[in-house]
PDB file of C-alpha atoms in Angstrom:
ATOM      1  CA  UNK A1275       0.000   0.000   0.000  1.00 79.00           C
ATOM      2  CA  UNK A1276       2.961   2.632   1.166  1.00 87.00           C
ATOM      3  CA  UNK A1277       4.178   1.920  -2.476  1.00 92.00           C
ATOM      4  CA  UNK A1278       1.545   3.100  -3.915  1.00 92.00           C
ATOM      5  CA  UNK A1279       0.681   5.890  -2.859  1.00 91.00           C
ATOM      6  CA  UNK A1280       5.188   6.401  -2.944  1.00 92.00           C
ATOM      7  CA  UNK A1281       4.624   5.789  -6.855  1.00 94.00           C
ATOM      8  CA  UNK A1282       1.635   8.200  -7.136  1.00 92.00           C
ATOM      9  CA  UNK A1283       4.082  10.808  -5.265  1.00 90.00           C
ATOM     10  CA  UNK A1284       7.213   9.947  -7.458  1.00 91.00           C
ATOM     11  CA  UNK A1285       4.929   9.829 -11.269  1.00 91.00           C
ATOM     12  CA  UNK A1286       1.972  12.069 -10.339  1.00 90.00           C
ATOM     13  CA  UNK A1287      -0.041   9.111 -12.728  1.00 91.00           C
ATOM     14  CA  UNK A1288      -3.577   8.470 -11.202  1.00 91.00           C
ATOM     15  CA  UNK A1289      -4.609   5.797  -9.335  1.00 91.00           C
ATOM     16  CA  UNK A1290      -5.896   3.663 -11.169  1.00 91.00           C
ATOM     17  CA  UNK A1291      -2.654   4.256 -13.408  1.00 92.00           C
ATOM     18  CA  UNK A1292      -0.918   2.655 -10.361  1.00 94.00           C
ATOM     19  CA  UNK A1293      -3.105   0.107  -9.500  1.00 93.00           C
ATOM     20  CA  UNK A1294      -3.230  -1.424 -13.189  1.00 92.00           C
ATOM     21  CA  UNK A1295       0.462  -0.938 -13.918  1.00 93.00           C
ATOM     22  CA  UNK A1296       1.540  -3.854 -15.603  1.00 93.00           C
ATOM     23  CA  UNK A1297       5.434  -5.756 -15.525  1.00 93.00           C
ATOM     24  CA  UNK A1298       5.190  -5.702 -19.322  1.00 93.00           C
ATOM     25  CA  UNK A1299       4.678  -2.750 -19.816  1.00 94.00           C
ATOM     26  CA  UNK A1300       7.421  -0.823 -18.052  1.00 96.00           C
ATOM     27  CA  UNK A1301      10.461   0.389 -20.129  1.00 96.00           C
ATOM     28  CA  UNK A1302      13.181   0.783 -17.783  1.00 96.00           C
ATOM     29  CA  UNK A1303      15.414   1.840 -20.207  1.00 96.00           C
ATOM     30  CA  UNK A1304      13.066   4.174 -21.544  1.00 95.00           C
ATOM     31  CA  UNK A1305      12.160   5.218 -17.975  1.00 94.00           C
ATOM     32  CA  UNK A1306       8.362   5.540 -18.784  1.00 95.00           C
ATOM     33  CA  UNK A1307       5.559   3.120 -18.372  1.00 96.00           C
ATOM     34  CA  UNK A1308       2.689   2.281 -20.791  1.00 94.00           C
ATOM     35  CA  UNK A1309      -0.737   2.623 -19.546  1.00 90.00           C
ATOM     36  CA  UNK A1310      -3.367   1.231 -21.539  1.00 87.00           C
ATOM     37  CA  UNK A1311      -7.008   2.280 -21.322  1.00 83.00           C
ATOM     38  CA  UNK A1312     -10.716   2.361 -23.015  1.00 85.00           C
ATOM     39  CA  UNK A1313      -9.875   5.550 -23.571  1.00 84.00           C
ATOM     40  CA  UNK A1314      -6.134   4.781 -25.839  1.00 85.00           C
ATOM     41  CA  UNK A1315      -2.983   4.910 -24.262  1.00 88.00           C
ATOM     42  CA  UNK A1316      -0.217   7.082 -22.664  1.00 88.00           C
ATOM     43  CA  UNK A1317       2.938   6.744 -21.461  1.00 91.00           C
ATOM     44  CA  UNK A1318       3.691   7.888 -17.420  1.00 92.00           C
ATOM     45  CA  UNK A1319       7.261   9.111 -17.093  1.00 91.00           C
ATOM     46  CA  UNK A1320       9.288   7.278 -14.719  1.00 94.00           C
ATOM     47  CA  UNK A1321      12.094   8.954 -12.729  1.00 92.00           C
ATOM     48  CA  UNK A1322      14.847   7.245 -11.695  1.00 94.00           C
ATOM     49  CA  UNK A1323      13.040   7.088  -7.822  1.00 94.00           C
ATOM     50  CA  UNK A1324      10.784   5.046  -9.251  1.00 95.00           C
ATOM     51  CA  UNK A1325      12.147   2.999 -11.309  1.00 97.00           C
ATOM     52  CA  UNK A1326      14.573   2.224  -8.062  1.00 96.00           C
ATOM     53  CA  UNK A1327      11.313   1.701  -6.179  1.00 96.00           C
ATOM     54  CA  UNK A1328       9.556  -0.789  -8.658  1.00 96.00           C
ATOM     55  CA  UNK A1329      12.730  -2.511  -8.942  1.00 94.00           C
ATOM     56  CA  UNK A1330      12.517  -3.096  -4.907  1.00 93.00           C
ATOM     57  CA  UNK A1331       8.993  -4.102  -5.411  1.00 92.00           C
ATOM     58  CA  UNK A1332      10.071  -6.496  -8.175  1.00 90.00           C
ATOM     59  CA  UNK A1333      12.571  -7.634  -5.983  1.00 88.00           C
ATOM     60  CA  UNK A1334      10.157  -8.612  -2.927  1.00 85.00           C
ATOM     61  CA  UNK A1335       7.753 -10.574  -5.545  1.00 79.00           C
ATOM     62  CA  UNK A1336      10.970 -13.310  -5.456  1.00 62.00           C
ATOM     63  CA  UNK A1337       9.012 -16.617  -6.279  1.00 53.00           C
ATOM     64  CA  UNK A1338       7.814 -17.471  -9.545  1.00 52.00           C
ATOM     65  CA  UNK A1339       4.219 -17.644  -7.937  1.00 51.00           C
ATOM     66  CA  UNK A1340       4.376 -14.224  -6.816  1.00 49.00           C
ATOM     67  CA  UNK A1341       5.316 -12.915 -10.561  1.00 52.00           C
ATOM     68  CA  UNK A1342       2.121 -11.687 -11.648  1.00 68.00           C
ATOM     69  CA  UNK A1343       0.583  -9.668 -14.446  1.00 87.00           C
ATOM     70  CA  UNK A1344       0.370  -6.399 -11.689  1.00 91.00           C
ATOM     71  CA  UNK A1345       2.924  -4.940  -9.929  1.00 93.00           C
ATOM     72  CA  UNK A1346       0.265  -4.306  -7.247  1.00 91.00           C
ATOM     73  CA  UNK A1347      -1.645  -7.832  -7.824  1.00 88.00           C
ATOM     74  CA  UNK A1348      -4.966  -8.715  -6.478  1.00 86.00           C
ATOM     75  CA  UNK A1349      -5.530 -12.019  -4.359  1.00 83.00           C
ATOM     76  CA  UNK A1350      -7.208 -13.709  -6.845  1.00 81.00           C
ATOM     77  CA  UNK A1351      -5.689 -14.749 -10.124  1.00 80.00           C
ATOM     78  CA  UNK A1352      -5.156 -12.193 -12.499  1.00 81.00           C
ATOM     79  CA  UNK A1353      -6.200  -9.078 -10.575  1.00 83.00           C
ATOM     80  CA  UNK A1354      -4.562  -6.101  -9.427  1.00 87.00           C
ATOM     81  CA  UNK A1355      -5.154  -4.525  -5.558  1.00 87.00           C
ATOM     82  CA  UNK A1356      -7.889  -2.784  -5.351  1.00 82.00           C
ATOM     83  CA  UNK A1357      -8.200  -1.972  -1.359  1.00 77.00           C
ATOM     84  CA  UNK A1358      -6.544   1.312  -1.400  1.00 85.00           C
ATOM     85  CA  UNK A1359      -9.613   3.736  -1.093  1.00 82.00           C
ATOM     86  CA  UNK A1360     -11.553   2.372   1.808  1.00 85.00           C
ATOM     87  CA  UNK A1361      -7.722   2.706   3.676  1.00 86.00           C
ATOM     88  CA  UNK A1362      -6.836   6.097   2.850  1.00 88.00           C
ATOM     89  CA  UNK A1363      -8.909   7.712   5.827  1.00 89.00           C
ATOM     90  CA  UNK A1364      -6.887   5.494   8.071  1.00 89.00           C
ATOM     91  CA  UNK A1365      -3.955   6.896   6.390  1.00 87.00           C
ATOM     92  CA  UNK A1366      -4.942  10.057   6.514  1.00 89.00           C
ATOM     93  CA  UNK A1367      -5.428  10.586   9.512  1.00 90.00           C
ATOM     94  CA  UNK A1368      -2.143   8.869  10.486  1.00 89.00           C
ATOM     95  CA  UNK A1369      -0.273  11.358   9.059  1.00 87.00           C
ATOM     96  CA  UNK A1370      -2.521  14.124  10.393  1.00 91.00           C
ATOM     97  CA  UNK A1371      -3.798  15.038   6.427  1.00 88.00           C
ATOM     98  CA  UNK A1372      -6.913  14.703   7.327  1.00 85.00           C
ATOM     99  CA  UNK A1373      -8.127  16.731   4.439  1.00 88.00           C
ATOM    100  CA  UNK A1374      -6.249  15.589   1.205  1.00 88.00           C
ATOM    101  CA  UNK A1375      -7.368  12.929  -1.299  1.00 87.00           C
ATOM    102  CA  UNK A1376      -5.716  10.462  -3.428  1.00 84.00           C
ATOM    103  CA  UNK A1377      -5.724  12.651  -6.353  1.00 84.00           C
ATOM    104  CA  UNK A1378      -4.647  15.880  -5.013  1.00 85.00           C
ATOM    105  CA  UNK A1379      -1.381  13.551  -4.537  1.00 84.00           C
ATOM    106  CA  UNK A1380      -1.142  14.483  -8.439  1.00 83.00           C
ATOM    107  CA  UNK A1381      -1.080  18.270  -7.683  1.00 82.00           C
ATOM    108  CA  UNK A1382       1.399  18.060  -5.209  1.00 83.00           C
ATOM    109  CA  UNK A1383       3.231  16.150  -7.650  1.00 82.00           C
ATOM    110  CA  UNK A1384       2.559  18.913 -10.204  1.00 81.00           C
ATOM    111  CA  UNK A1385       3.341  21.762  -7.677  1.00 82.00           C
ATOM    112  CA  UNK A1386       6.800  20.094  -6.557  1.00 83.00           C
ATOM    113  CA  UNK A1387       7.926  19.830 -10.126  1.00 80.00           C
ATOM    114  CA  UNK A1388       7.368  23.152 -11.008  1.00 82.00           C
ATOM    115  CA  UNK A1389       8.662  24.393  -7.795  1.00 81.00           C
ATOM    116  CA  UNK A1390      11.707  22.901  -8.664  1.00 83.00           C
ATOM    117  CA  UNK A1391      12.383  24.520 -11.620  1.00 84.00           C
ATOM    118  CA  UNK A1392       9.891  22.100 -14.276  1.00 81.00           C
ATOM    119  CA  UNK A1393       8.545  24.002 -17.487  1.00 84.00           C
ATOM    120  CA  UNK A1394       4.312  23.934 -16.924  1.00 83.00           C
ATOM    121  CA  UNK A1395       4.114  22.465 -20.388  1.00 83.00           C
ATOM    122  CA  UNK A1396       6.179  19.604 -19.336  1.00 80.00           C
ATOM    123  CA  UNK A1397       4.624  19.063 -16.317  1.00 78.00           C
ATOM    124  CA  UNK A1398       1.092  19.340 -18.027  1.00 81.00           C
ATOM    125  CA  UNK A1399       2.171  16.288 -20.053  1.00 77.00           C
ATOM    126  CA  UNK A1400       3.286  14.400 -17.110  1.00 75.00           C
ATOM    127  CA  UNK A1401       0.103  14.235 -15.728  1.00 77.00           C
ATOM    128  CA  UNK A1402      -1.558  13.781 -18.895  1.00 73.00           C
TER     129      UNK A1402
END
């Protein structure tokens, strides 16, 4: 769950971005990921903190069994976790933000970058 919400920090992708983020279709050379949708397809920029991070994740997933289609997998077979939203006010309120949601972790993302010196334009297409 922390690594979630660490790759929603790190990308600024949406949730569901995360959740459905698939082994195949990360470029780590590229540094980007593919996210396919109804809707067509985009790549998510991936900066070297999260490549680092998936490759940690990938790391943990050590049996053969636990390679799955996700990188966030579901229980059953097939299925990526889906659990995040009814734990967030937990979360929340563990950290004393009692008031943000899991998509203003997108703006932060957004504010950061250009805080630190990001064109807008670039930024715009980062978060899609």
């Amino acid at each position: 769950m922390i690594q979630v919400i660490r790759l929603l920090l790190l990308t600024g992708a949406k949730l569901n971005e995360i959740l459905c983020l698939e082994w195949r279709l990360i470029s780590w050379d590229g540094g980007y990921a593919q996210h396919i949708s109804h809707k067509g397809s985009r790549r998510i920029p991936l900066p070297t903190c999260a490549l680092s991070l998936l490759r940690t994740i990938e790391n943990m997933q050590n049996s053969p069994s636990d390679r799955k289609l996700f990188v966030f997998p579901g229980t059953g077979e097939g299925t990526y976790y889906s659990s995040i939203q009814s734990r967030w006010p937990r979360i929340r309120k563990m950290a004393q933000i009692d008031d943000v949601r899991l998509g203003d972790l997108r703006h932060t993302f957004g504010a950061i970058a250009v805080d630190r010196g990001e064109k807008p334009d670039a930024v715009a297409r980062a978060l899609g």
